Amino acid sequence: MAESEFDIIRYYFARHRASRDDVLVGIGDDAALLQAPAGRVLAVCLDTLVAGVHFPPETSAAAIGHKALAVNLSDLAAMGAEPAWATLALTVPENDAAWLAAFSDAFFTLADRYTVQLVGGDTTRGPLVITVQAHGFVPPGKALQRQGARPGERIYVTGTLGDAGLALRMNDPGDNWLRKRLDFPEPRIEAGLVLRDYASAAIDISDGLLADLGHLLEIDRLGASLRIDALPRSEAFLGAMQVLDPDRRGQFHELPLGAGDDYELCFTVAEQHCGEMEERLARIPGGCRWIGVVEADQGIRCYRDDGAPYRPAVSGYQHFSSTP
Ligand code: ADP
Ligand code: MG
């Protein structure tokens, strides 16, 4: 990309002001020099977004810039890590000033909200692909992991489920809030930090509740029962469902179980910690909802409020049924 590669770095990425004093050398040298705090473990994650695969081609540059960082911050949140630094590998088909301005503005707006500093990256020409790596800190022994759940513990989720999935499937969700949930997911960083003190295991929901809870449970060869009527659904979700014709409503009502892109946290808490944890999360946007219980029997079993078993039709469920 010769000249324009350096122009892009200079105009859109290197100009943003430094936000952290633990960045000794940021963008502009052959590598960044970063001072990790003493007595902290470094949490590192990376996610790639490919146009047409991870987002529809018509997605706005701002949404892509936000989401590329947000999905990584969501992974840090699920580890209970405090975010600090990010690197960005950007492959773009052309030097499109309006696109790059909107992309970088949204990226830095989210980065600044969590005092995350962009410390380096790579810029190349090609089909649109964005890779972000994020780094965060966690006290030794305090990181939340997917492993660690125990039978009898309660299963919780933050926020609401299925909003992004619904927005993705409706041409016009008729409600901008739903669209925002798809395009501008808010990483649950504060919840992750609080949960260090309470959760025995945690994961962020990117592929759908059943799939991601399934990953968490599989590690310890556990199962769960889920109260599907307790799954948190937003007002906007319920409102949009009401105006759909019954056919599509039937098709969409399992979105809170199976749709991806929620970027909420799913976590397990031993009963004696639940009261205090609920109180603290209630003070954080999104809050949390108790949706089920960890069980020794593998597989995820769903129940209605009247106790009747419910067998989800959503694809992916089979991976997590009781047959190993
Ligand atoms: P090198 O050839 O040594 O890899 P580059 O020309 O690729 O150097 O990058 C120059 C500097 O700009 C490096 O510090 C790199 O980390 C940074 N950089 C390149 N692309 C980006 C980007 N998209 N966002 C942030 N920093 C970037
Ligand atoms: Mg390079």
Coordinates of C-alpha atoms and ligand atoms in Angstrom, one line a residue:
M1 CA 0.0 0.0 0.0
A2 CA 3.1 2.2 0.0
E3 CA 2.4 5.8 0.6
S4 CA -1.3 5.5 1.4
E5 CA -0.6 2.9 4.1
F6 CA 1.4 5.4 6.0
D7 CA -1.2 8.1 5.4
I8 CA -3.9 5.9 6.8
I9 CA -1.9 5.1 9.9
R10 CA -1.0 8.8 10.4
Y11 CA -4.4 10.4 9.7
Y12 CA -6.7 7.9 11.3
F13 CA -4.9 5.9 13.9
A14 CA -1.7 7.6 15.2
R15 CA -3.3 11.0 15.7
H16 CA -5.5 10.0 18.5
R17 CA -4.2 11.2 21.9
A18 CA -2.5 8.8 24.3
S19 CA -4.7 7.8 27.2
R20 CA -2.4 5.7 29.3
D21 CA 1.0 6.2 31.0
D22 CA 1.8 2.5 30.9
V23 CA 2.4 2.9 27.2
L24 CA 6.1 3.7 27.0
V25 CA 6.2 3.6 23.2
G26 CA 2.9 3.4 21.1
I27 CA 2.2 3.6 17.4
G28 CA 5.2 4.5 15.2
D29 CA 8.0 2.2 16.2
D30 CA 8.7 -1.4 15.2
A31 CA 6.9 -2.6 18.3
A32 CA 5.1 -1.0 21.2
L33 CA 6.7 -1.0 24.6
L34 CA 4.2 -1.6 27.4
Q35 CA 4.6 -1.6 31.2
A36 CA 2.4 -4.2 32.7
P37 CA 1.6 -3.4 36.3
A38 CA 3.5 -5.5 39.0
G39 CA 1.4 -8.3 40.5
R40 CA -1.1 -8.5 37.7
V41 CA -1.7 -11.3 35.2
L42 CA -2.0 -10.2 31.5
A43 CA -5.1 -11.4 29.7
V44 CA -4.8 -11.4 25.9
C45 CA -7.5 -12.1 23.3
L46 CA -8.0 -11.6 19.6
D47 CA -10.9 -11.7 17.2
T48 CA -11.2 -11.3 13.5
L49 CA -14.2 -9.9 11.6
V50 CA -14.6 -10.7 8.0
A51 CA -17.0 -8.7 5.8
G52 CA -20.0 -10.9 4.7
V53 CA -19.1 -13.5 7.3
H54 CA -19.2 -11.8 10.7
F55 CA -21.3 -8.8 9.6
P56 CA -23.6 -8.1 6.6
P57 CA -21.8 -6.2 3.8
E58 CA -24.1 -3.1 4.3
T59 CA -23.0 -2.7 7.9
S60 CA -21.9 0.9 8.6
A61 CA -18.2 1.7 9.1
A62 CA -19.0 3.1 12.5
A63 CA -20.6 -0.2 13.5
I64 CA -17.7 -2.2 12.3
G65 CA -15.2 0.0 14.1
H66 CA -17.1 -0.3 17.3
K67 CA -17.8 -4.0 17.0
A68 CA -14.2 -5.0 16.2
L69 CA -13.1 -3.7 19.5
A70 CA -16.3 -4.5 21.5
V71 CA -16.2 -8.3 20.8
N72 CA -12.6 -8.3 22.2
L73 CA -13.6 -6.3 25.2
S74 CA -16.4 -8.7 25.7
D75 CA -13.9 -11.5 25.9
L76 CA -11.9 -9.6 28.5
A77 CA -15.1 -9.0 30.4
A78 CA -15.8 -12.7 30.5
M79 CA -12.3 -13.2 32.1
G80 CA -12.9 -10.5 34.7
A81 CA -10.0 -8.5 33.2
E82 CA -9.6 -4.7 33.2
P83 CA -8.9 -3.6 29.6
A84 CA -5.8 -1.7 28.8
W85 CA -4.3 -1.9 25.3
A86 CA -5.3 -2.9 21.8
T87 CA -3.7 -3.6 18.5
L88 CA -5.5 -3.5 15.1
A89 CA -4.8 -5.3 11.9
L90 CA -6.8 -3.6 9.2
T91 CA -7.2 -4.9 5.6
V92 CA -9.2 -2.5 3.4
P93 CA -10.0 -2.6 -0.3
E94 CA -9.3 1.1 -0.8
N95 CA -8.3 4.3 0.9
D96 CA -11.8 5.5 1.5
A97 CA -11.6 8.7 3.6
A98 CA -15.2 8.7 4.8
W99 CA -15.2 5.0 5.7
L100 CA -11.9 5.3 7.6
A101 CA -13.0 8.4 9.5
A102 CA -16.2 6.8 10.6
F103 CA -14.5 3.5 11.5
S104 CA -11.7 5.1 13.5
D105 CA -14.0 7.5 15.3
A106 CA -16.3 4.7 16.5
F107 CA -13.3 2.6 17.5
F108 CA -11.7 5.4 19.6
T109 CA -15.1 6.4 21.1
L110 CA -15.4 2.9 22.6
A111 CA -11.7 2.7 23.4
D112 CA -11.8 6.0 25.3
R113 CA -14.8 4.9 27.3
Y114 CA -12.7 2.1 28.9
T115 CA -9.3 3.9 28.7
V116 CA -8.0 1.5 26.2
Q117 CA -5.1 2.7 24.1
L118 CA -4.4 1.6 20.6
V119 CA -0.7 0.8 20.6
G120 CA 0.0 -0.6 17.2
G121 CA -1.2 -2.7 14.3
D122 CA -0.8 -3.3 10.6
T123 CA -2.5 -1.9 7.6
T124 CA -2.8 -3.7 4.3
R125 CA -4.9 -3.6 1.1
G126 CA -7.4 -6.4 0.3
P127 CA -10.9 -7.6 1.0
L128 CA -12.2 -6.0 4.2
V129 CA -11.0 -7.9 7.3
I130 CA -10.5 -6.4 10.8
T131 CA -8.5 -8.1 13.5
V132 CA -8.2 -6.6 17.0
Q133 CA -6.1 -7.9 19.8
A134 CA -7.0 -6.7 23.3
H135 CA -4.9 -6.8 26.5
G136 CA -6.1 -6.5 30.0
F137 CA -5.1 -7.1 33.6
V138 CA -6.4 -9.3 36.3
P139 CA -5.1 -10.0 39.9
P140 CA -3.5 -13.5 40.2
G141 CA -6.0 -16.2 40.8
K142 CA -9.0 -13.9 40.2
A143 CA -9.6 -14.4 36.5
L144 CA -13.0 -15.8 35.5
Q145 CA -12.7 -19.0 33.4
R146 CA -15.0 -21.3 31.6
Q147 CA -14.0 -24.1 33.9
G148 CA -15.0 -24.1 37.6
A149 CA -18.8 -24.5 37.7
R150 CA -20.2 -27.0 40.2
P151 CA -23.5 -28.9 40.4
G152 CA -26.1 -26.9 42.4
E153 CA -24.8 -23.5 41.4
R154 CA -27.1 -21.0 39.8
I155 CA -26.7 -19.9 36.2
Y156 CA -27.1 -16.2 35.4
V157 CA -27.0 -13.9 32.3
T158 CA -26.5 -10.2 32.1
G159 CA -28.7 -7.9 30.0
T160 CA -31.2 -9.3 27.5
L161 CA -30.9 -12.1 24.9
G162 CA -32.0 -12.3 21.3
D163 CA -32.0 -8.6 20.4
A164 CA -29.2 -8.7 17.9
G165 CA -30.4 -11.9 16.4
L166 CA -33.8 -10.4 15.8
A167 CA -32.4 -7.2 14.3
L168 CA -30.3 -9.3 12.0
R169 CA -33.2 -11.3 10.7
M170 CA -35.7 -8.5 10.3
N171 CA -35.2 -6.3 7.2
D172 CA -36.5 -3.4 9.2
P173 CA -36.6 -4.1 12.9
G174 CA -38.7 -0.9 13.2
D175 CA -36.9 -0.1 16.4
N176 CA -33.4 1.5 16.3
W177 CA -32.6 0.1 19.8
L178 CA -32.6 -3.4 18.4
R179 CA -30.4 -2.4 15.5
K180 CA -28.0 -0.8 18.0
R181 CA -27.8 -4.0 20.0
L182 CA -26.6 -5.7 16.8
D183 CA -24.2 -3.0 15.6
F184 CA -23.0 -1.4 18.8
P185 CA -22.9 -4.1 21.5
E186 CA -21.7 -2.8 24.9
P187 CA -19.1 -5.1 26.5
R188 CA -20.0 -6.0 30.1
I189 CA -16.7 -4.9 31.5
E190 CA -18.1 -3.6 34.9
A191 CA -20.1 -6.8 35.4
G192 CA -16.9 -8.9 34.7
L193 CA -15.0 -6.9 37.3
V194 CA -17.7 -7.4 40.0
L195 CA -18.0 -11.1 39.1
R196 CA -14.4 -11.8 40.0
D197 CA -15.6 -11.9 43.6
Y198 CA -18.6 -14.2 43.0
A199 CA -18.6 -16.3 39.8
S200 CA -17.2 -19.8 39.7
A201 CA -17.2 -19.8 35.9
A202 CA -18.1 -17.4 33.1
I203 CA -18.3 -17.0 29.3
D204 CA -19.5 -14.3 27.0
I205 CA -22.4 -15.2 24.7
S206 CA -21.3 -14.7 21.1
D207 CA -22.7 -17.8 19.5
G208 CA -26.0 -18.1 21.4
L209 CA -26.8 -19.0 24.9
L210 CA -27.2 -22.8 24.4
A211 CA -23.9 -23.0 22.5
D212 CA -21.9 -20.9 24.8
L213 CA -23.4 -22.2 28.1
G214 CA -22.7 -25.7 26.5
H215 CA -19.0 -24.8 26.2
L216 CA -18.8 -23.8 29.8
L217 CA -20.6 -26.9 31.0
E218 CA -18.7 -29.3 28.8
I219 CA -15.3 -28.5 30.3
D220 CA -16.4 -29.9 33.7
R221 CA -18.7 -32.6 32.1
L222 CA -21.7 -31.0 33.7
G223 CA -25.2 -30.2 32.5
A224 CA -28.0 -27.8 33.4
S225 CA -31.6 -27.1 33.6
L226 CA -32.8 -23.8 32.1
R227 CA -36.0 -22.0 32.9
I228 CA -36.7 -20.7 29.4
D229 CA -39.6 -18.4 30.5
A230 CA -37.0 -16.7 32.7
L231 CA -34.7 -15.7 29.8
P232 CA -34.4 -11.9 29.9
R233 CA -36.1 -10.4 26.8
S234 CA -36.1 -6.6 26.1
E235 CA -39.2 -4.5 25.8
A236 CA -38.1 -3.8 22.2
F237 CA -37.8 -7.6 21.5
L238 CA -41.2 -8.3 22.9
G239 CA -42.8 -5.4 21.1
A240 CA -41.2 -6.3 17.7
M241 CA -42.4 -9.9 18.2
Q242 CA -46.0 -8.8 18.8
V243 CA -46.3 -7.1 15.4
L244 CA -44.9 -10.1 13.5
D245 CA -47.2 -12.5 11.8
P246 CA -47.6 -15.8 13.8
D247 CA -45.4 -17.8 11.4
R248 CA -42.4 -15.6 11.8
R249 CA -43.0 -15.2 15.5
G250 CA -42.8 -19.0 15.8
Q251 CA -39.6 -18.9 13.9
F252 CA -38.0 -16.2 16.1
H253 CA -39.2 -17.0 19.6
E254 CA -36.1 -19.2 20.3
L255 CA -33.7 -16.4 19.4
P256 CA -32.8 -15.8 23.1
L257 CA -31.6 -19.4 23.2
G258 CA -29.9 -19.7 19.9
A259 CA -29.1 -16.4 18.2
G260 CA -25.5 -15.1 18.4
D261 CA -24.1 -11.6 18.8
D262 CA -25.6 -11.0 22.3
Y263 CA -22.3 -10.2 23.9
E264 CA -23.8 -10.7 27.3
L265 CA -22.1 -12.7 30.1
C266 CA -23.3 -16.1 31.2
F267 CA -21.9 -17.2 34.6
T268 CA -22.4 -19.5 37.5
V269 CA -22.5 -18.5 41.2
A270 CA -22.7 -20.7 44.3
E271 CA -25.9 -20.1 46.2
Q272 CA -24.4 -18.5 49.2
H273 CA -23.0 -15.6 47.1
C274 CA -26.1 -15.0 44.9
G275 CA -27.8 -12.4 47.1
E276 CA -24.8 -10.1 47.4
M277 CA -23.9 -10.6 43.7
E278 CA -27.4 -9.8 42.6
E279 CA -27.4 -6.6 44.7
R280 CA -24.1 -5.4 43.2
L281 CA -25.1 -6.3 39.6
A282 CA -28.4 -4.6 40.0
R283 CA -26.6 -1.3 40.2
I284 CA -24.9 -1.8 36.8
P285 CA -26.6 -1.2 33.5
G286 CA -28.1 -4.5 32.2
G287 CA -28.2 -6.1 35.6
C288 CA -28.5 -9.9 35.7
R289 CA -31.1 -12.6 35.7
W290 CA -31.2 -16.1 37.2
I291 CA -32.0 -18.5 34.4
G292 CA -31.1 -22.0 35.6
V293 CA -29.1 -24.4 37.7
V294 CA -26.0 -26.4 37.1
E295 CA -26.5 -30.2 37.3
A296 CA -24.3 -33.2 37.4
D297 CA -26.1 -34.8 34.4
Q298 CA -24.6 -33.7 31.1
G299 CA -26.8 -31.9 28.6
I300 CA -29.0 -28.8 28.8
R301 CA -32.7 -29.5 29.7
C302 CA -35.2 -26.7 29.2
Y303 CA -38.4 -26.2 31.2
R304 CA -41.4 -23.9 31.0
D305 CA -42.6 -22.1 34.2
D306 CA -45.3 -24.7 34.7
G307 CA -42.6 -27.4 34.9
A308 CA -43.3 -28.9 31.4
P309 CA -40.1 -29.9 29.6
Y310 CA -39.4 -27.9 26.5
R311 CA -37.3 -29.2 23.6
P312 CA -35.7 -26.3 21.6
A313 CA -35.7 -26.6 17.8
V314 CA -32.8 -24.3 17.4
S315 CA -29.8 -25.8 15.5
G316 CA -26.8 -26.4 17.7
Y317 CA -28.9 -27.8 20.4
Q318 CA -28.0 -31.4 19.5
H319 CA -24.4 -30.8 20.4
F320 CA -25.4 -30.2 23.9
S321 CA -28.1 -32.9 24.4
S322 CA -27.5 -35.5 27.0
T323 CA -26.0 -38.1 24.7
P324 CA -22.2 -37.6 24.9
Ligands
ADP1 P1 6.5 -2.3 10.2 O1 6.8 -2.3 8.7 O2 7.7 -2.2 11.1 O3 5.6 -3.4 10.5 P2 4.3 -0.6 9.8 O4 4.6 0.4 8.7 O5 3.5 -1.8 9.5 O6 5.7 -1.0 10.4 O7 3.6 0.2 11.0 C1 4.2 1.4 11.4 C2 3.7 1.7 12.8 O8 2.3 1.9 12.7 C3 3.9 0.5 13.8 O9 4.1 1.1 15.0 C4 2.5 -0.2 13.7 O10 2.3 -0.8 15.0 C5 1.6 1.0 13.5 N1 0.3 0.6 12.8 C6 0.2 0.2 11.5 N2 -1.1 0.0 11.2 C7 -1.8 0.4 12.3 C8 -3.2 0.4 12.6 N3 -4.1 0.0 11.7 N4 -3.6 0.9 13.8 C9 -2.6 1.2 14.7 N5 -1.3 1.2 14.5 C10 -0.9 0.8 13.3
MG2 MG 3.6 -3.8 9.6

